[in-house]
Amino acid sequence: MKHIDIKEVFADKALVGTKVTVCGWVRTARDSKNVAFIELNDGTTLKHIQIVVDKASGVAYEDALKLGSSLKVEGTVVEGRNEIPEINAESITVIGTCPAEYPLQKKRHTLEFLRTMPHLRGRTNTFNAVMRVRSVLAQAIHNYFKSKNFVYVNTPLITGSDCEGAGEMFQVTTIGYNTEYKNEQEYYENDFFGKKAGLSVSGQLEGEMAAMAMGKIYTFGPSFRAENSNTPKHLAEFWHVEPEIAFAELPEVIETAEDMVKHVIRTLLDTCPNEMKFFDEHFEKGLIDRLEDLISHDFGVVTYTEAIKLLKESGENFVYPVEWGCDLQTEHERYISEKVFKKAVFVTDYPKEIKSFYMKQNPDGKTVAAVDLLVPGVGEIIGGSEREADYDKLVATMQERGMNLDLYTDYLELRKYGSVPHGGFGLGFERLIMYVTGMQNIRDVILFPRTVGSIR
Ligand code: 4AD
């Protein structure tokens, strides 16, 4: 008989009294005098189904009690205590045995310990819940943009230009260790693409090109950063959601970001009540209330200049001193969102020196039309801006920064052929997941984290 998802056994009351086949891994097992109980989980739901073996029935069960073993169970669905479905086993097949040294024992393991076994940790309640939340959020993001007429585009992962201009690109090369080339130029000329290539830090530049044709687009794919940041919120490979909107100025970019964040959190709360209850109980007390509160209020908006003033007047002893012109550190971001606004807050109009070359230059000559969204607990989850649409101003900034204009000819041509005001933002997908689950470390919200000094 074809097996059905354990999730369906819980959801479909009509199955009570019928015969089903389920498959899964043993989470716990108990052997009492007349009956044996097995809690089976197949990953389709947080809940384990209880398999009841009546020892008098003659069903062979002894080999099926080992933690981690995979089983196929045929039996009848019955209502157990509190009307919760269980399965009275009629036959049990051990598909894969599991020895006693199976690392995921019944006790609660630390997240650090689980990080050492990314291939197994998906079988714990925590990662089961994280991965389901991740999947639901991804779908909610696609649905949001679809409902607003955005076109989903796929931008290249291998690129010849550094979007953020911050020199954090991983190099892509087919030439291994080699000393036969006289200089860098000769080396790159002989490489696969005939010039230097890297993994994209952002799909924005190509996203802008697509928006200049399709009006409203978004990308949702991996971005790569070779930054040496061994922090709880940095990955070398993270998933990046990047909408780009033609004919939009900064306020519309901000409005879209707020609307999208609220939409996906509402969807999550409605779709994953069990998972969210789990995170509320085990990782952050009051999480659900905090998220309900977040989406029922307008997000705050403050300029960078005002934020600096607030930080200076705070009387706080920050590790990184605050001066106009400094980059905001996580401690500053958290202070602004947690202590001052007590909610999500957009910080706008940053000094041009600390932001990327493509941002629209404000009339004050000092700041650019940038925006970051800061949330309590995590800090920045979104970075975006209105883009500089004026060819001459953009070229001047790139020259000031010593950039090689030849690498950006396509991008610059957009400003020649029917240039329009436009803007967009990048949402760090894992940062969003951290925020909505209360998980404190970004390594715990992605299947296989890639971080400085660590890959497997
Ligand atoms: O602020 P960032 O660098 O902006 C851009 O890349 C723009 N091109 C986006 C755009 O306007 N289309 O990155 C955007 C977001 C950050 O706010 C953060 O959430 C996430 O990407 N991010 C990271 N997440 C995990 N690990 C890292 N190393 C990250 N770097 C950025």
Coordinates of C-alpha atoms and ligand atoms in Angstrom, one line a residue:
M1 CA 0.0 0.0 0.0
K2 CA 1.3 3.5 -0.9
H3 CA 2.2 5.4 2.3
I4 CA 0.6 8.7 3.3
D5 CA 2.0 11.7 5.0
I6 CA 1.8 11.7 8.8
K7 CA 0.5 15.3 8.5
E8 CA -2.6 13.9 6.6
V9 CA -3.3 11.4 9.4
F10 CA -3.5 14.3 11.8
A11 CA -5.5 16.5 9.5
D12 CA -8.1 14.1 8.0
K13 CA -10.6 12.9 10.5
A14 CA -12.2 10.6 7.9
L15 CA -9.1 8.4 8.2
V16 CA -10.2 7.2 11.6
G17 CA -11.2 3.6 11.4
T18 CA -9.4 3.1 8.0
K19 CA -6.2 1.3 7.2
V20 CA -3.1 3.4 6.3
T21 CA 0.6 2.9 5.7
V22 CA 3.0 5.5 7.1
C23 CA 6.8 5.8 6.9
G24 CA 9.2 7.7 9.1
W25 CA 12.0 7.7 11.6
V26 CA 11.7 6.6 15.2
R27 CA 11.8 9.6 17.6
T28 CA 11.1 7.7 20.8
A29 CA 10.0 4.3 21.8
R30 CA 8.6 2.7 25.0
D31 CA 8.2 -0.9 25.7
S32 CA 5.7 -1.7 28.5
K33 CA 4.2 -5.0 29.7
N34 CA 1.5 -5.6 27.1
V35 CA 2.0 -2.8 24.6
A36 CA 4.9 -1.0 22.9
F37 CA 4.7 2.6 21.8
I38 CA 6.7 4.2 18.9
E39 CA 6.6 7.9 18.1
L40 CA 7.2 8.2 14.4
N41 CA 8.0 11.4 12.4
D42 CA 8.3 11.7 8.7
G43 CA 9.1 15.4 8.5
T44 CA 5.8 16.5 7.1
T45 CA 4.7 17.9 10.4
L46 CA 6.2 18.8 13.8
K47 CA 3.9 16.2 15.4
H48 CA 4.9 12.6 15.8
I49 CA 2.3 9.9 15.2
Q50 CA 2.0 7.3 18.0
I51 CA 2.2 3.7 16.8
V52 CA 0.7 1.3 19.2
V53 CA 1.8 -2.3 19.1
D54 CA -0.4 -4.8 21.0
K55 CA 2.1 -7.5 22.0
A56 CA -0.6 -10.1 21.9
S57 CA -1.2 -9.4 18.2
G58 CA 2.0 -11.1 17.2
V59 CA 3.3 -8.0 15.2
A60 CA 7.1 -8.2 15.2
Y61 CA 8.3 -4.9 16.8
E62 CA 11.5 -5.6 18.7
D63 CA 13.8 -4.3 16.0
A64 CA 11.6 -1.2 15.5
L65 CA 12.2 0.4 18.9
K66 CA 15.7 1.8 18.1
L67 CA 15.9 5.6 17.9
G68 CA 16.6 6.8 14.4
S69 CA 15.6 3.7 12.6
S70 CA 13.3 4.1 9.6
L71 CA 10.1 2.2 9.5
K72 CA 7.1 1.4 7.3
V73 CA 4.0 0.8 9.4
E74 CA 0.7 -0.5 8.3
G75 CA -2.2 -0.2 10.7
T76 CA -5.6 1.2 11.5
V77 CA -6.1 4.9 12.6
V78 CA -7.8 5.2 15.9
E79 CA -8.6 8.1 18.2
G80 CA -6.3 8.2 21.2
R81 CA -6.4 10.4 24.2
N82 CA -7.8 13.9 23.6
E83 CA -9.0 12.6 20.2
I84 CA -5.5 12.7 18.9
P85 CA -5.1 10.1 16.1
E86 CA -2.8 7.1 16.6
I87 CA -2.1 4.0 14.6
N88 CA -2.7 0.4 15.9
A89 CA 0.1 -1.4 14.1
E90 CA -0.7 -4.5 12.0
S91 CA 2.7 -4.9 10.5
I92 CA 6.0 -3.1 10.9
T93 CA 8.9 -3.2 8.5
V94 CA 12.3 -1.9 9.5
I95 CA 13.6 -0.1 6.4
G96 CA 16.9 1.0 7.8
T97 CA 18.3 0.0 11.2
C98 CA 20.1 2.5 13.4
P99 CA 22.9 1.7 15.8
A100 CA 22.9 2.9 19.4
E101 CA 25.6 5.5 18.7
Y102 CA 23.1 7.5 16.7
P103 CA 24.0 11.0 17.8
L104 CA 20.4 12.4 18.1
Q105 CA 19.3 10.9 21.4
K106 CA 16.1 11.6 23.2
K107 CA 17.5 14.5 25.3
R108 CA 17.5 18.1 24.0
H109 CA 20.8 18.8 22.3
T110 CA 22.4 22.3 22.1
L111 CA 22.3 24.1 18.8
E112 CA 26.1 24.2 18.8
F113 CA 26.2 20.4 19.0
L114 CA 23.6 20.1 16.2
R115 CA 25.7 22.5 14.0
T116 CA 28.4 19.8 13.9
M117 CA 25.9 17.5 12.1
P118 CA 24.0 19.5 9.5
H119 CA 23.1 16.3 7.6
L120 CA 21.2 15.0 10.6
R121 CA 19.9 18.0 12.5
G122 CA 16.8 18.3 10.2
R123 CA 15.4 15.4 12.1
T124 CA 15.1 17.4 15.3
N125 CA 11.9 19.4 16.1
T126 CA 13.8 22.7 15.9
F127 CA 15.2 22.2 12.4
N128 CA 12.0 20.6 11.2
A129 CA 10.2 23.8 12.3
V130 CA 12.8 26.1 10.9
M131 CA 12.8 24.5 7.5
R132 CA 9.1 24.5 7.3
V133 CA 9.0 28.2 8.2
R134 CA 11.6 28.9 5.6
S135 CA 9.6 27.2 3.0
V136 CA 6.4 28.9 3.9
L137 CA 8.1 32.3 3.9
A138 CA 9.7 31.7 0.5
Q139 CA 6.3 30.9 -1.0
A140 CA 4.7 33.9 0.7
I141 CA 7.4 36.2 -0.8
H142 CA 6.7 34.8 -4.3
N143 CA 2.9 35.2 -3.7
Y144 CA 3.3 38.7 -2.5
F145 CA 5.3 39.9 -5.6
K146 CA 3.1 38.0 -7.9
S147 CA 0.0 39.7 -6.5
K148 CA 1.7 43.1 -7.1
N149 CA 2.5 42.4 -10.8
F150 CA 6.3 41.9 -10.2
V151 CA 8.1 39.6 -12.7
Y152 CA 10.3 37.0 -11.1
V153 CA 13.7 37.1 -12.8
N154 CA 16.9 35.1 -12.3
T155 CA 20.1 37.1 -12.4
P156 CA 23.5 35.5 -13.0
L157 CA 25.5 34.1 -10.1
I158 CA 28.8 34.5 -12.0
T159 CA 29.6 38.1 -12.7
G160 CA 32.4 40.3 -14.0
S161 CA 31.3 43.4 -11.9
D162 CA 31.2 43.9 -8.1
C163 CA 27.7 45.3 -7.4
E164 CA 28.4 46.7 -3.9
G165 CA 31.9 47.8 -4.9
A166 CA 33.1 46.6 -1.5
G167 CA 35.6 44.0 -2.8
E168 CA 33.9 41.1 -1.1
M169 CA 33.6 38.9 -4.2
F170 CA 34.7 35.3 -4.2
Q171 CA 36.8 34.7 -7.3
V172 CA 35.7 32.2 -9.9
T173 CA 38.6 30.6 -11.8
T174 CA 39.5 27.4 -13.5
I175 CA 43.3 28.0 -13.1
G176 CA 44.7 26.3 -10.0
Y177 CA 48.0 27.0 -8.4
N178 CA 50.2 28.4 -11.1
T179 CA 53.3 30.6 -11.4
E180 CA 53.8 30.6 -15.1
Y181 CA 52.0 33.9 -15.8
K182 CA 54.0 37.1 -15.8
N183 CA 51.3 39.3 -14.3
E184 CA 47.7 39.5 -13.2
Q185 CA 46.5 40.6 -16.6
E186 CA 48.0 37.6 -18.4
Y187 CA 46.6 35.3 -15.7
Y188 CA 43.0 36.6 -16.2
E189 CA 43.3 36.6 -19.9
N190 CA 44.1 32.9 -19.8
D191 CA 41.3 32.1 -17.3
F192 CA 37.9 30.6 -18.3
F193 CA 36.1 33.9 -19.1
G194 CA 39.2 35.7 -20.4
K195 CA 38.8 38.2 -17.6
K196 CA 38.4 38.3 -13.8
A197 CA 35.1 36.8 -12.6
G198 CA 33.5 36.3 -9.3
L199 CA 30.3 35.1 -7.5
S200 CA 27.7 37.8 -7.4
V201 CA 27.2 39.7 -4.1
S202 CA 23.8 40.9 -5.3
G203 CA 21.6 40.6 -8.4
Q204 CA 20.7 44.3 -8.3
L205 CA 22.7 45.6 -11.3
E206 CA 21.1 43.0 -13.6
G207 CA 17.8 43.4 -11.7
E208 CA 17.8 47.1 -12.6
M209 CA 18.3 46.2 -16.3
A210 CA 15.3 43.9 -16.1
A211 CA 13.2 46.5 -14.3
M212 CA 14.0 49.0 -17.2
A213 CA 12.2 46.5 -19.4
M214 CA 9.5 44.9 -17.2
G215 CA 8.8 47.7 -14.8
K216 CA 8.7 45.7 -11.6
I217 CA 10.9 42.7 -11.0
Y218 CA 12.3 40.7 -8.2
T219 CA 15.0 38.1 -7.8
F220 CA 15.3 35.5 -5.1
G221 CA 18.5 33.6 -5.2
P222 CA 21.8 33.2 -3.5
S223 CA 24.3 36.0 -3.0
F224 CA 27.9 35.4 -1.9
R225 CA 30.1 37.6 0.3
A226 CA 33.7 36.8 1.0
E227 CA 33.7 39.1 4.0
N228 CA 35.7 38.0 7.0
S229 CA 32.8 38.4 9.4
N230 CA 32.4 35.6 11.8
T231 CA 29.3 36.8 13.5
P232 CA 25.9 35.3 14.3
K233 CA 24.3 37.2 11.3
H234 CA 26.8 36.7 8.4
L235 CA 26.9 33.9 5.9
A236 CA 29.3 33.6 3.0
E237 CA 26.3 32.3 1.0
F238 CA 22.9 33.7 1.8
W239 CA 19.6 33.9 0.0
H240 CA 18.7 37.4 -1.2
V241 CA 15.3 38.8 -2.2
E242 CA 15.7 41.8 -4.4
P243 CA 12.8 43.7 -5.9
E244 CA 13.5 46.6 -8.3
I245 CA 10.8 49.1 -9.2
A246 CA 10.9 51.4 -12.2
F247 CA 9.3 54.9 -11.9
A248 CA 9.7 54.7 -8.1
E249 CA 11.4 57.1 -5.7
L250 CA 12.5 56.2 -2.2
P251 CA 9.1 56.5 -0.4
E252 CA 7.7 53.8 -2.7
V253 CA 10.6 51.5 -2.1
I254 CA 10.0 51.9 1.7
E255 CA 6.3 51.3 1.3
T256 CA 6.9 48.1 -0.7
A257 CA 9.4 46.8 1.9
E258 CA 6.9 47.4 4.8
D259 CA 4.0 45.9 2.9
M260 CA 6.0 42.8 1.9
V261 CA 7.4 42.2 5.4
K262 CA 3.9 42.5 6.9
H263 CA 2.3 40.3 4.3
V264 CA 4.8 37.4 4.7
I265 CA 4.7 37.5 8.5
R266 CA 0.8 37.5 8.5
T267 CA 1.0 34.5 6.1
L268 CA 3.5 32.7 8.4
L269 CA 1.4 33.2 11.5
D270 CA -1.7 31.9 9.7
T271 CA 0.0 29.0 8.0
C272 CA 2.4 27.7 10.7
P273 CA 0.6 28.0 14.1
N274 CA 2.3 24.9 15.5
E275 CA 5.8 25.9 14.5
M276 CA 5.3 29.4 15.8
K277 CA 4.0 28.1 19.1
F278 CA 7.1 25.9 19.3
F279 CA 9.4 28.9 18.8
D280 CA 7.4 31.0 21.2
E281 CA 7.7 28.2 23.9
H282 CA 11.3 27.2 23.3
F283 CA 13.2 30.1 21.8
E284 CA 11.6 33.4 22.5
K285 CA 8.8 33.9 25.0
G286 CA 6.2 36.3 23.6
L287 CA 7.4 35.9 20.0
I288 CA 3.9 35.6 18.5
D289 CA 2.6 38.6 20.3
R290 CA 5.7 40.5 19.2
L291 CA 5.1 39.7 15.5
E292 CA 1.3 40.5 15.8
D293 CA 2.3 43.8 17.3
L294 CA 4.8 44.5 14.6
I295 CA 2.4 44.0 11.7
S296 CA -0.4 46.0 13.3
H297 CA 1.7 49.2 13.5
D298 CA 3.3 51.5 11.0
F299 CA 7.1 51.0 10.9
G300 CA 9.1 54.0 12.1
V301 CA 11.1 56.2 9.8
V302 CA 14.1 58.2 10.8
T303 CA 16.9 59.8 8.9
Y304 CA 20.5 58.7 9.6
T305 CA 21.3 62.2 10.8
E306 CA 18.5 62.1 13.4
A307 CA 19.5 58.5 14.3
I308 CA 23.0 59.7 15.1
K309 CA 21.6 62.5 17.2
L310 CA 19.4 59.9 19.2
L311 CA 22.4 57.6 19.7
K312 CA 24.6 60.5 20.9
E313 CA 22.0 61.6 23.3
S314 CA 21.3 58.1 24.6
G315 CA 23.9 58.1 27.3
E316 CA 24.7 54.5 26.3
N317 CA 28.2 53.2 26.4
F318 CA 28.6 51.8 22.9
V319 CA 31.6 49.7 22.0
Y320 CA 31.8 51.6 18.7
P321 CA 31.7 55.3 19.2
V322 CA 29.1 57.3 17.3
E323 CA 29.9 60.2 15.0
W324 CA 28.1 61.5 12.0
G325 CA 29.7 59.6 9.1
C326 CA 30.2 56.3 10.9
D327 CA 28.6 53.1 9.8
L328 CA 25.8 51.9 12.1
Q329 CA 26.9 48.8 14.0
T330 CA 24.5 46.1 15.2
E331 CA 24.5 47.6 18.7
H332 CA 23.4 51.0 17.3
E333 CA 20.8 49.4 15.1
R334 CA 19.4 47.4 17.9
Y335 CA 19.3 50.4 20.2
I336 CA 17.4 52.5 17.7
S337 CA 14.8 49.8 17.0
E338 CA 14.6 48.2 20.5
K339 CA 15.0 51.2 22.9
V340 CA 14.0 54.2 20.9
F341 CA 11.2 53.1 18.5
K342 CA 10.4 49.7 20.1
K343 CA 9.5 48.5 16.6
A344 CA 10.8 48.1 13.1
V345 CA 12.3 51.3 11.8
F346 CA 13.6 52.5 8.5
V347 CA 16.7 54.6 8.6
T348 CA 17.2 56.8 5.5
D349 CA 19.6 59.2 3.9
Y350 CA 23.0 57.9 4.9
P351 CA 26.3 59.7 4.3
K352 CA 27.4 58.9 0.7
E353 CA 30.9 57.8 1.7
I354 CA 29.6 54.7 3.6
K355 CA 27.1 53.6 0.9
S356 CA 27.4 52.1 -2.6
F357 CA 28.2 54.1 -5.7
Y358 CA 24.8 53.5 -7.4
M359 CA 22.6 55.3 -4.8
K360 CA 20.8 58.5 -5.7
Q361 CA 22.7 61.6 -4.6
N362 CA 20.6 63.9 -2.4
P363 CA 20.6 67.7 -3.1
D364 CA 22.6 68.3 0.2
G365 CA 25.7 66.8 -1.5
K366 CA 26.5 64.8 1.6
T367 CA 23.9 62.0 1.7
V368 CA 22.3 59.5 -0.6
A369 CA 18.7 58.2 -0.8
A370 CA 19.5 54.9 1.0
V371 CA 17.3 53.0 3.4
D372 CA 17.9 50.2 5.8
L373 CA 15.2 48.4 7.8
L374 CA 16.2 47.7 11.4
V375 CA 14.3 45.2 13.5
P376 CA 14.5 44.5 17.2
G377 CA 16.7 41.5 18.1
V378 CA 18.5 41.3 14.7
G379 CA 19.3 44.8 13.5
E380 CA 19.4 45.3 9.7
I381 CA 17.4 42.9 7.6
I382 CA 16.9 45.0 4.5
G383 CA 19.2 47.4 2.6
G384 CA 18.0 49.4 -0.3
S385 CA 17.9 52.8 -2.1
E386 CA 16.7 54.9 -4.9
R387 CA 19.2 54.6 -7.7
E388 CA 21.1 57.3 -9.3
A389 CA 19.4 57.7 -12.7
D390 CA 21.5 60.6 -14.0
Y391 CA 24.3 59.4 -16.2
D392 CA 26.8 62.2 -15.5
K393 CA 26.3 62.1 -11.7
L394 CA 26.7 58.3 -11.7
V395 CA 29.9 58.4 -13.8
A396 CA 31.4 61.2 -11.6
T397 CA 30.8 59.1 -8.4
M398 CA 32.3 56.0 -10.0
Q399 CA 35.3 58.0 -11.1
E400 CA 35.7 59.5 -7.7
R401 CA 35.8 56.0 -6.3
G402 CA 38.4 54.8 -8.8
M403 CA 36.1 52.3 -10.4
N404 CA 36.8 50.7 -13.7
L405 CA 33.9 52.1 -15.9
D406 CA 34.5 49.5 -18.6
L407 CA 33.1 46.8 -16.3
Y408 CA 29.8 48.7 -16.0
T409 CA 29.0 49.7 -19.6
D410 CA 25.7 47.9 -19.7
Y411 CA 24.7 49.4 -16.4
L412 CA 25.6 52.9 -17.5
E413 CA 23.8 52.6 -20.8
L414 CA 20.5 52.2 -18.9
R415 CA 21.1 55.9 -17.9
K416 CA 21.4 56.8 -21.6
Y417 CA 18.4 55.1 -23.1
G418 CA 15.2 56.3 -21.5
S419 CA 16.5 56.6 -17.9
V420 CA 13.8 56.7 -15.2
P421 CA 13.8 57.1 -11.5
H422 CA 13.9 53.7 -9.9
G423 CA 14.8 51.9 -6.7
G424 CA 14.7 48.7 -4.8
F425 CA 16.0 46.8 -1.9
G426 CA 17.6 43.6 -0.8
L427 CA 16.1 41.4 2.0
G428 CA 18.5 38.9 3.7
F429 CA 16.2 35.9 3.7
E430 CA 18.0 34.2 6.6
R431 CA 17.9 37.4 8.7
L432 CA 14.1 37.5 8.2
I433 CA 13.9 33.9 9.3
M434 CA 16.0 34.7 12.4
Y435 CA 13.7 37.5 13.2
V436 CA 10.5 35.6 12.9
T437 CA 11.7 32.4 14.7
G438 CA 13.7 34.0 17.5
M439 CA 16.7 31.9 16.4
Q440 CA 19.9 33.8 17.5
N441 CA 22.4 32.4 15.0
I442 CA 22.1 32.6 11.2
R443 CA 23.8 29.2 11.0
D444 CA 20.7 27.6 12.4
V445 CA 18.3 28.9 9.8
I446 CA 19.9 27.4 6.7
L447 CA 20.5 23.7 5.9
F448 CA 24.2 24.0 5.2
P449 CA 25.7 27.2 6.5
R450 CA 28.8 28.5 4.7
T451 CA 30.8 30.8 6.9
V452 CA 34.4 31.9 7.1
G453 CA 36.7 29.0 7.8
S454 CA 33.9 26.4 7.7
I455 CA 32.5 24.4 4.8
R456 CA 31.4 20.7 4.5
Ligands
4AD1 O1 22.7 46.0 2.3 P1 23.1 45.0 1.2 O2 24.6 44.8 1.0 O3 22.4 45.5 -0.1 C1 22.6 45.0 -1.3 O4 23.2 44.0 -1.6 C2 21.8 45.8 -2.4 N1 22.4 45.5 -3.7 C3 20.4 45.3 -2.3 C4 19.4 46.0 -3.2 O5 19.2 47.2 -3.1 N2 18.9 45.3 -4.2 O6 22.4 43.6 1.5 C5 21.0 43.5 1.6 C6 20.6 42.6 2.7 C7 21.1 43.1 4.1 O7 20.2 44.0 4.6 C8 21.1 41.8 4.9 O8 19.8 41.4 5.3 C9 21.5 40.8 3.8 O9 21.3 41.3 2.5 N3 22.9 40.4 3.9 C10 23.4 39.3 4.5 N4 22.8 38.3 5.0 C11 23.5 37.3 5.5 N5 24.9 37.2 5.4 C12 25.6 38.2 4.9 N6 26.9 38.2 4.8 C13 24.8 39.3 4.3 N7 25.2 40.5 3.7 C14 24.0 41.1 3.5

